[in-house]
PDB file of C-alpha atoms in Angstrom:
ATOM      1  CA  UNK A   1     -11.803 -11.901 -47.984  1.00  0.00           C
ATOM      2  CA  UNK A   2     -11.495  -7.854 -47.371  1.00  0.00           C
ATOM      3  CA  UNK A   3      -8.682  -6.965 -44.862  1.00  0.00           C
ATOM      4  CA  UNK A   4      -9.785  -5.387 -41.607  1.00  0.00           C
ATOM      5  CA  UNK A   5      -8.006  -2.158 -41.537  1.00  0.00           C
ATOM      6  CA  UNK A   6      -9.488  -1.010 -37.998  1.00  0.00           C
ATOM      7  CA  UNK A   7     -10.088  -2.749 -34.404  1.00  0.00           C
ATOM      8  CA  UNK A   8     -12.038  -0.819 -31.788  1.00  0.00           C
ATOM      9  CA  UNK A   9     -11.795  -1.736 -28.200  1.00  0.00           C
ATOM     10  CA  UNK A  10     -14.808  -0.305 -26.040  1.00  0.00           C
ATOM     11  CA  UNK A  11     -16.093  -1.248 -22.865  1.00  0.00           C
ATOM     12  CA  UNK A  12     -19.533  -2.760 -22.689  1.00  0.00           C
ATOM     13  CA  UNK A  13     -22.229  -0.001 -22.384  1.00  0.00           C
ATOM     14  CA  UNK A  14     -22.801  -1.341 -18.599  1.00  0.00           C
ATOM     15  CA  UNK A  15     -19.173  -0.888 -17.206  1.00  0.00           C
ATOM     16  CA  UNK A  16     -19.439   3.281 -16.948  1.00  0.00           C
ATOM     17  CA  UNK A  17     -22.715   3.323 -14.805  1.00  0.00           C
ATOM     18  CA  UNK A  18     -21.277   0.020 -12.840  1.00  0.00           C
ATOM     19  CA  UNK A  19     -18.168   1.476 -11.894  1.00  0.00           C
ATOM     20  CA  UNK A  20     -20.020   4.828 -10.716  1.00  0.00           C
ATOM     21  CA  UNK A  21     -22.239   2.750  -8.528  1.00  0.00           C
ATOM     22  CA  UNK A  22     -19.463   0.792  -7.029  1.00  0.00           C
ATOM     23  CA  UNK A  23     -17.773   3.804  -6.157  1.00  0.00           C
ATOM     24  CA  UNK A  24     -20.882   4.958  -4.266  1.00  0.00           C
ATOM     25  CA  UNK A  25     -20.356   8.549  -5.363  1.00  0.00           C
ATOM     26  CA  UNK A  26     -16.545   8.815  -4.294  1.00  0.00           C
ATOM     27  CA  UNK A  27     -15.807   9.986  -7.744  1.00  0.00           C
ATOM     28  CA  UNK A  28     -12.729   8.262  -9.223  1.00  0.00           C
ATOM     29  CA  UNK A  29     -10.573   7.897  -6.369  1.00  0.00           C
ATOM     30  CA  UNK A  30      -9.955   4.631  -4.611  1.00  0.00           C
ATOM     31  CA  UNK A  31      -7.694   4.612  -1.659  1.00  0.00           C
ATOM     32  CA  UNK A  32      -6.690   1.135  -0.387  1.00  0.00           C
ATOM     33  CA  UNK A  33      -5.327  -2.062  -2.026  1.00  0.00           C
ATOM     34  CA  UNK A  34      -8.661  -3.924  -0.913  1.00  0.00           C
ATOM     35  CA  UNK A  35     -11.022  -1.430  -2.324  1.00  0.00           C
ATOM     36  CA  UNK A  36      -9.104  -1.426  -5.662  1.00  0.00           C
ATOM     37  CA  UNK A  37      -9.421  -5.095  -5.722  1.00  0.00           C
ATOM     38  CA  UNK A  38     -12.933  -5.072  -4.720  1.00  0.00           C
ATOM     39  CA  UNK A  39     -13.731  -3.068  -7.950  1.00  0.00           C
ATOM     40  CA  UNK A  40     -11.648  -5.487 -10.179  1.00  0.00           C
ATOM     41  CA  UNK A  41     -13.393  -8.576  -8.819  1.00  0.00           C
ATOM     42  CA  UNK A  42     -16.858  -6.932  -8.951  1.00  0.00           C
ATOM     43  CA  UNK A  43     -16.027  -6.127 -12.805  1.00  0.00           C
ATOM     44  CA  UNK A  44     -14.841  -9.681 -13.236  1.00  0.00           C
ATOM     45  CA  UNK A  45     -18.298 -10.963 -11.914  1.00  0.00           C
ATOM     46  CA  UNK A  46     -20.604  -8.546 -13.254  1.00  0.00           C
ATOM     47  CA  UNK A  47     -18.598  -9.090 -16.977  1.00  0.00           C
ATOM     48  CA  UNK A  48     -19.871 -12.774 -16.563  1.00  0.00           C
ATOM     49  CA  UNK A  49     -23.272 -11.884 -15.335  1.00  0.00           C
ATOM     50  CA  UNK A  50     -23.727  -9.488 -18.485  1.00  0.00           C
ATOM     51  CA  UNK A  51     -22.546 -12.235 -20.753  1.00  0.00           C
ATOM     52  CA  UNK A  52     -19.895  -9.837 -22.073  1.00  0.00           C
ATOM     53  CA  UNK A  53     -16.778 -11.809 -21.624  1.00  0.00           C
ATOM     54  CA  UNK A  54     -14.829 -14.002 -19.252  1.00  0.00           C
ATOM     55  CA  UNK A  55     -14.391 -13.704 -15.595  1.00  0.00           C
ATOM     56  CA  UNK A  56     -11.655 -11.476 -15.306  1.00  0.00           C
ATOM     57  CA  UNK A  57     -11.548  -7.539 -14.378  1.00  0.00           C
ATOM     58  CA  UNK A  58      -8.723  -5.064 -14.102  1.00  0.00           C
ATOM     59  CA  UNK A  59      -8.200  -1.386 -13.243  1.00  0.00           C
ATOM     60  CA  UNK A  60      -5.386   1.068 -13.561  1.00  0.00           C
ATOM     61  CA  UNK A  61      -4.956   3.678 -10.925  1.00  0.00           C
ATOM     62  CA  UNK A  62      -2.587   6.353  -9.700  1.00  0.00           C
ATOM     63  CA  UNK A  63      -0.765   4.366  -6.904  1.00  0.00           C
ATOM     64  CA  UNK A  64      -0.371   7.461  -4.474  1.00  0.00           C
ATOM     65  CA  UNK A  65      -3.700   9.461  -5.450  1.00  0.00           C
ATOM     66  CA  UNK A  66      -5.917   6.550  -6.127  1.00  0.00           C
ATOM     67  CA  UNK A  67      -7.169   8.172  -9.110  1.00  0.00           C
ATOM     68  CA  UNK A  68      -8.989   5.739 -11.774  1.00  0.00           C
ATOM     69  CA  UNK A  69      -7.390   5.991 -15.127  1.00  0.00           C
ATOM     70  CA  UNK A  70      -8.610   2.860 -16.747  1.00  0.00           C
ATOM     71  CA  UNK A  71     -10.900   0.050 -16.425  1.00  0.00           C
ATOM     72  CA  UNK A  72     -10.764  -3.355 -18.270  1.00  0.00           C
ATOM     73  CA  UNK A  73     -12.726  -6.724 -18.481  1.00  0.00           C
ATOM     74  CA  UNK A  74     -12.129  -9.832 -20.519  1.00  0.00           C
ATOM     75  CA  UNK A  75     -13.669  -8.937 -23.945  1.00  0.00           C
ATOM     76  CA  UNK A  76     -12.205 -11.895 -26.008  1.00  0.00           C
ATOM     77  CA  UNK A  77     -15.164 -13.417 -27.007  1.00  0.00           C
ATOM     78  CA  UNK A  78     -17.358 -10.304 -27.059  1.00  0.00           C
ATOM     79  CA  UNK A  79     -14.792  -8.470 -29.584  1.00  0.00           C
ATOM     80  CA  UNK A  80     -13.570 -11.931 -31.130  1.00  0.00           C
ATOM     81  CA  UNK A  81     -10.069 -10.750 -30.146  1.00  0.00           C
ATOM     82  CA  UNK A  82      -7.420 -12.862 -28.354  1.00  0.00           C
ATOM     83  CA  UNK A  83      -5.588 -10.190 -26.775  1.00  0.00           C
ATOM     84  CA  UNK A  84      -8.542  -8.449 -25.098  1.00  0.00           C
ATOM     85  CA  UNK A  85      -7.681  -9.795 -21.835  1.00  0.00           C
ATOM     86  CA  UNK A  86      -8.824  -7.459 -18.819  1.00  0.00           C
ATOM     87  CA  UNK A  87      -5.394  -6.207 -17.974  1.00  0.00           C
ATOM     88  CA  UNK A  88      -4.816  -5.382 -21.888  1.00  0.00           C
ATOM     89  CA  UNK A  89      -8.031  -3.525 -22.141  1.00  0.00           C
ATOM     90  CA  UNK A  90      -7.332  -1.556 -18.845  1.00  0.00           C
ATOM     91  CA  UNK A  91      -3.876  -0.564 -20.217  1.00  0.00           C
ATOM     92  CA  UNK A  92      -5.046   0.547 -23.610  1.00  0.00           C
ATOM     93  CA  UNK A  93      -7.609   2.700 -22.256  1.00  0.00           C
ATOM     94  CA  UNK A  94      -5.417   4.137 -19.531  1.00  0.00           C
ATOM     95  CA  UNK A  95      -2.790   4.821 -22.126  1.00  0.00           C
ATOM     96  CA  UNK A  96      -5.314   6.936 -24.074  1.00  0.00           C
ATOM     97  CA  UNK A  97      -6.537   8.609 -21.090  1.00  0.00           C
ATOM     98  CA  UNK A  98      -3.006   9.934 -20.148  1.00  0.00           C
ATOM     99  CA  UNK A  99      -2.112  10.420 -23.784  1.00  0.00           C
ATOM    100  CA  UNK A 100       1.042   8.018 -23.737  1.00  0.00           C
ATOM    101  CA  UNK A 101       2.055   4.481 -24.424  1.00  0.00           C
ATOM    102  CA  UNK A 102       4.183   4.838 -21.260  1.00  0.00           C
ATOM    103  CA  UNK A 103       1.767   5.007 -18.160  1.00  0.00           C
ATOM    104  CA  UNK A 104       4.878   6.043 -15.977  1.00  0.00           C
ATOM    105  CA  UNK A 105       4.703   9.348 -17.463  1.00  0.00           C
ATOM    106  CA  UNK A 106       1.426  10.135 -15.488  1.00  0.00           C
ATOM    107  CA  UNK A 107       3.111   9.093 -12.127  1.00  0.00           C
ATOM    108  CA  UNK A 108       3.391   6.114 -10.073  1.00  0.00           C
ATOM    109  CA  UNK A 109       0.736   3.823 -11.714  1.00  0.00           C
ATOM    110  CA  UNK A 110      -0.740   0.465 -10.387  1.00  0.00           C
ATOM    111  CA  UNK A 111      -2.260  -2.420 -12.142  1.00  0.00           C
ATOM    112  CA  UNK A 112      -4.835  -4.129 -10.150  1.00  0.00           C
ATOM    113  CA  UNK A 113      -6.101  -7.428 -11.628  1.00  0.00           C
ATOM    114  CA  UNK A 114      -8.496  -9.789 -10.218  1.00  0.00           C
ATOM    115  CA  UNK A 115      -6.095 -12.862 -11.315  1.00  0.00           C
ATOM    116  CA  UNK A 116      -2.488 -12.913 -11.825  1.00  0.00           C
ATOM    117  CA  UNK A 117      -1.195 -12.092 -15.414  1.00  0.00           C
ATOM    118  CA  UNK A 118      -1.358 -14.908 -17.849  1.00  0.00           C
ATOM    119  CA  UNK A 119       1.717 -15.161 -19.912  1.00  0.00           C
ATOM    120  CA  UNK A 120       0.606 -12.434 -22.469  1.00  0.00           C
ATOM    121  CA  UNK A 121      -0.382 -10.004 -19.785  1.00  0.00           C
ATOM    122  CA  UNK A 122       2.753 -10.744 -17.894  1.00  0.00           C
ATOM    123  CA  UNK A 123       4.892  -9.580 -20.865  1.00  0.00           C
ATOM    124  CA  UNK A 124       2.932  -6.546 -21.344  1.00  0.00           C
ATOM    125  CA  UNK A 125       3.393  -5.187 -17.550  1.00  0.00           C
ATOM    126  CA  UNK A 126       6.674  -3.905 -17.683  1.00  0.00           C
ATOM    127  CA  UNK A 127       6.434  -2.465 -21.160  1.00  0.00           C
ATOM    128  CA  UNK A 128       3.129  -0.609 -19.621  1.00  0.00           C
ATOM    129  CA  UNK A 129       5.178   1.589 -17.328  1.00  0.00           C
ATOM    130  CA  UNK A 130       3.267   0.672 -14.118  1.00  0.00           C
ATOM    131  CA  UNK A 131       5.382   0.714 -11.056  1.00  0.00           C
ATOM    132  CA  UNK A 132       3.096  -1.842  -9.204  1.00  0.00           C
ATOM    133  CA  UNK A 133       0.854  -4.715  -9.649  1.00  0.00           C
ATOM    134  CA  UNK A 134      -1.868  -6.292  -7.290  1.00  0.00           C
ATOM    135  CA  UNK A 135      -3.302  -9.690  -7.750  1.00  0.00           C
ATOM    136  CA  UNK A 136      -6.319 -11.461  -6.518  1.00  0.00           C
ATOM    137  CA  UNK A 137      -6.726 -14.955  -7.756  1.00  0.00           C
ATOM    138  CA  UNK A 138      -3.639 -17.020  -8.851  1.00  0.00           C
ATOM    139  CA  UNK A 139      -2.881 -19.050 -12.078  1.00  0.00           C
ATOM    140  CA  UNK A 140      -3.944 -22.185 -10.557  1.00  0.00           C
ATOM    141  CA  UNK A 141      -7.592 -20.909  -9.917  1.00  0.00           C
ATOM    142  CA  UNK A 142      -7.761 -19.815 -13.442  1.00  0.00           C
ATOM    143  CA  UNK A 143      -6.273 -23.120 -14.877  1.00  0.00           C
ATOM    144  CA  UNK A 144      -8.702 -25.156 -12.529  1.00  0.00           C
ATOM    145  CA  UNK A 145     -11.594 -23.285 -14.322  1.00  0.00           C
ATOM    146  CA  UNK A 146     -10.109 -24.359 -17.664  1.00  0.00           C
ATOM    147  CA  UNK A 147      -8.358 -21.384 -18.866  1.00  0.00           C
ATOM    148  CA  UNK A 148      -4.851 -21.890 -20.542  1.00  0.00           C
ATOM    149  CA  UNK A 149      -2.662 -19.272 -19.004  1.00  0.00           C
ATOM    150  CA  UNK A 150       0.640 -19.931 -21.074  1.00  0.00           C
ATOM    151  CA  UNK A 151       3.978 -20.422 -20.092  1.00  0.00           C
ATOM    152  CA  UNK A 152       5.971 -17.818 -17.882  1.00  0.00           C
ATOM    153  CA  UNK A 153       9.041 -17.946 -15.670  1.00  0.00           C
ATOM    154  CA  UNK A 154       8.432 -19.617 -12.188  1.00  0.00           C
ATOM    155  CA  UNK A 155      10.063 -16.706 -10.635  1.00  0.00           C
ATOM    156  CA  UNK A 156       7.766 -14.209 -12.525  1.00  0.00           C
ATOM    157  CA  UNK A 157       7.304 -12.117  -9.276  1.00  0.00           C
ATOM    158  CA  UNK A 158      11.027 -11.711  -8.718  1.00  0.00           C
ATOM    159  CA  UNK A 159      11.577 -10.883 -12.584  1.00  0.00           C
ATOM    160  CA  UNK A 160       8.997  -7.891 -12.213  1.00  0.00           C
ATOM    161  CA  UNK A 161      10.633  -6.796  -8.769  1.00  0.00           C
ATOM    162  CA  UNK A 162      14.194  -6.892 -10.671  1.00  0.00           C
ATOM    163  CA  UNK A 163      12.731  -4.401 -12.971  1.00  0.00           C
ATOM    164  CA  UNK A 164      11.516  -2.258 -10.075  1.00  0.00           C
ATOM    165  CA  UNK A 165       7.812  -3.175 -10.166  1.00  0.00           C
ATOM    166  CA  UNK A 166       6.370  -4.336  -6.720  1.00  0.00           C
ATOM    167  CA  UNK A 167       3.958  -7.224  -6.583  1.00  0.00           C
ATOM    168  CA  UNK A 168       1.458  -8.056  -4.059  1.00  0.00           C
ATOM    169  CA  UNK A 169      -0.375 -11.511  -4.271  1.00  0.00           C
ATOM    170  CA  UNK A 170      -3.557 -12.782  -2.803  1.00  0.00           C
ATOM    171  CA  UNK A 171      -5.277  -9.481  -2.254  1.00  0.00           C
ATOM    172  CA  UNK A 172      -9.172 -10.540  -1.722  1.00  0.00           C
ATOM    173  CA  UNK A 173      -7.837 -13.813  -3.146  1.00  0.00           C
ATOM    174  CA  UNK A 174     -10.835 -15.797  -1.967  1.00  0.00           C
ATOM    175  CA  UNK A 175     -13.350 -13.638  -3.627  1.00  0.00           C
ATOM    176  CA  UNK A 176     -11.592 -13.448  -6.896  1.00  0.00           C
ATOM    177  CA  UNK A 177     -11.026 -17.086  -7.049  1.00  0.00           C
ATOM    178  CA  UNK A 178     -14.668 -17.750  -6.289  1.00  0.00           C
ATOM    179  CA  UNK A 179     -15.719 -15.947  -9.353  1.00  0.00           C
ATOM    180  CA  UNK A 180     -13.502 -18.362 -11.561  1.00  0.00           C
ATOM    181  CA  UNK A 181     -14.654 -21.312  -9.655  1.00  0.00           C
ATOM    182  CA  UNK A 182     -18.399 -20.063 -10.244  1.00  0.00           C
ATOM    183  CA  UNK A 183     -17.841 -19.569 -13.908  1.00  0.00           C
ATOM    184  CA  UNK A 184     -16.420 -22.935 -14.400  1.00  0.00           C
ATOM    185  CA  UNK A 185     -19.430 -24.382 -12.497  1.00  0.00           C
ATOM    186  CA  UNK A 186     -21.581 -22.751 -14.998  1.00  0.00           C
ATOM    187  CA  UNK A 187     -19.909 -24.019 -18.028  1.00  0.00           C
ATOM    188  CA  UNK A 188     -18.944 -20.711 -19.436  1.00  0.00           C
ATOM    189  CA  UNK A 189     -17.096 -20.531 -22.760  1.00  0.00           C
ATOM    190  CA  UNK A 190     -13.183 -20.831 -22.466  1.00  0.00           C
ATOM    191  CA  UNK A 191     -11.148 -18.593 -24.792  1.00  0.00           C
ATOM    192  CA  UNK A 192      -8.296 -20.373 -26.269  1.00  0.00           C
ATOM    193  CA  UNK A 193      -8.020 -22.770 -29.319  1.00  0.00           C
ATOM    194  CA  UNK A 194      -7.314 -25.927 -27.362  1.00  0.00           C
ATOM    195  CA  UNK A 195     -10.928 -25.714 -25.765  1.00  0.00           C
ATOM    196  CA  UNK A 196     -13.989 -26.522 -28.036  1.00  0.00           C
ATOM    197  CA  UNK A 197     -16.117 -23.610 -28.235  1.00  0.00           C
ATOM    198  CA  UNK A 198     -19.204 -23.271 -25.790  1.00  0.00           C
ATOM    199  CA  UNK A 199     -17.662 -24.617 -22.550  1.00  0.00           C
ATOM    200  CA  UNK A 200     -15.408 -26.843 -20.772  1.00  0.00           C
TER     201      UNK A 200
END
């Protein structure tokens, strides 16, 4: 087998126009936590509708100005890449946008994600340089839909706070969890090795 020497993470073509329409001509500035979460949840829903990945969406913004720096949707099955969770994609694209692995070099940066981070994305949060995290749905909602969220500390919120990262939970939680519930009801593919391909 020939070794792969390059991996490219690119958003599906629909994302750029979708984000532009969702922001309704307001450019790349999103002011409130609810507006930011509404975009993350809308991305998660549209990603399922377009069949480009799982029911998760995330954005990276400048916490103070509301400038949108990165967008992510779950691309695991689309790219055949287990690390392509929405948060990881948003981090990667935002880091390229600011030309630094440390997002904190671009100011106080915030991750907004439609579901609380899984174990992998939780681990990436402090290394990314973000100063705050906003979550919609909870781990229990993702697991009820069939996803394996992995093991993370029971006090994960406090562990981030000890590192100076503020955490806000349950922002538009009902809307975010509904996307996961609907995905489970549609028997969508669950992207982890413990599940058979093609559904729950």
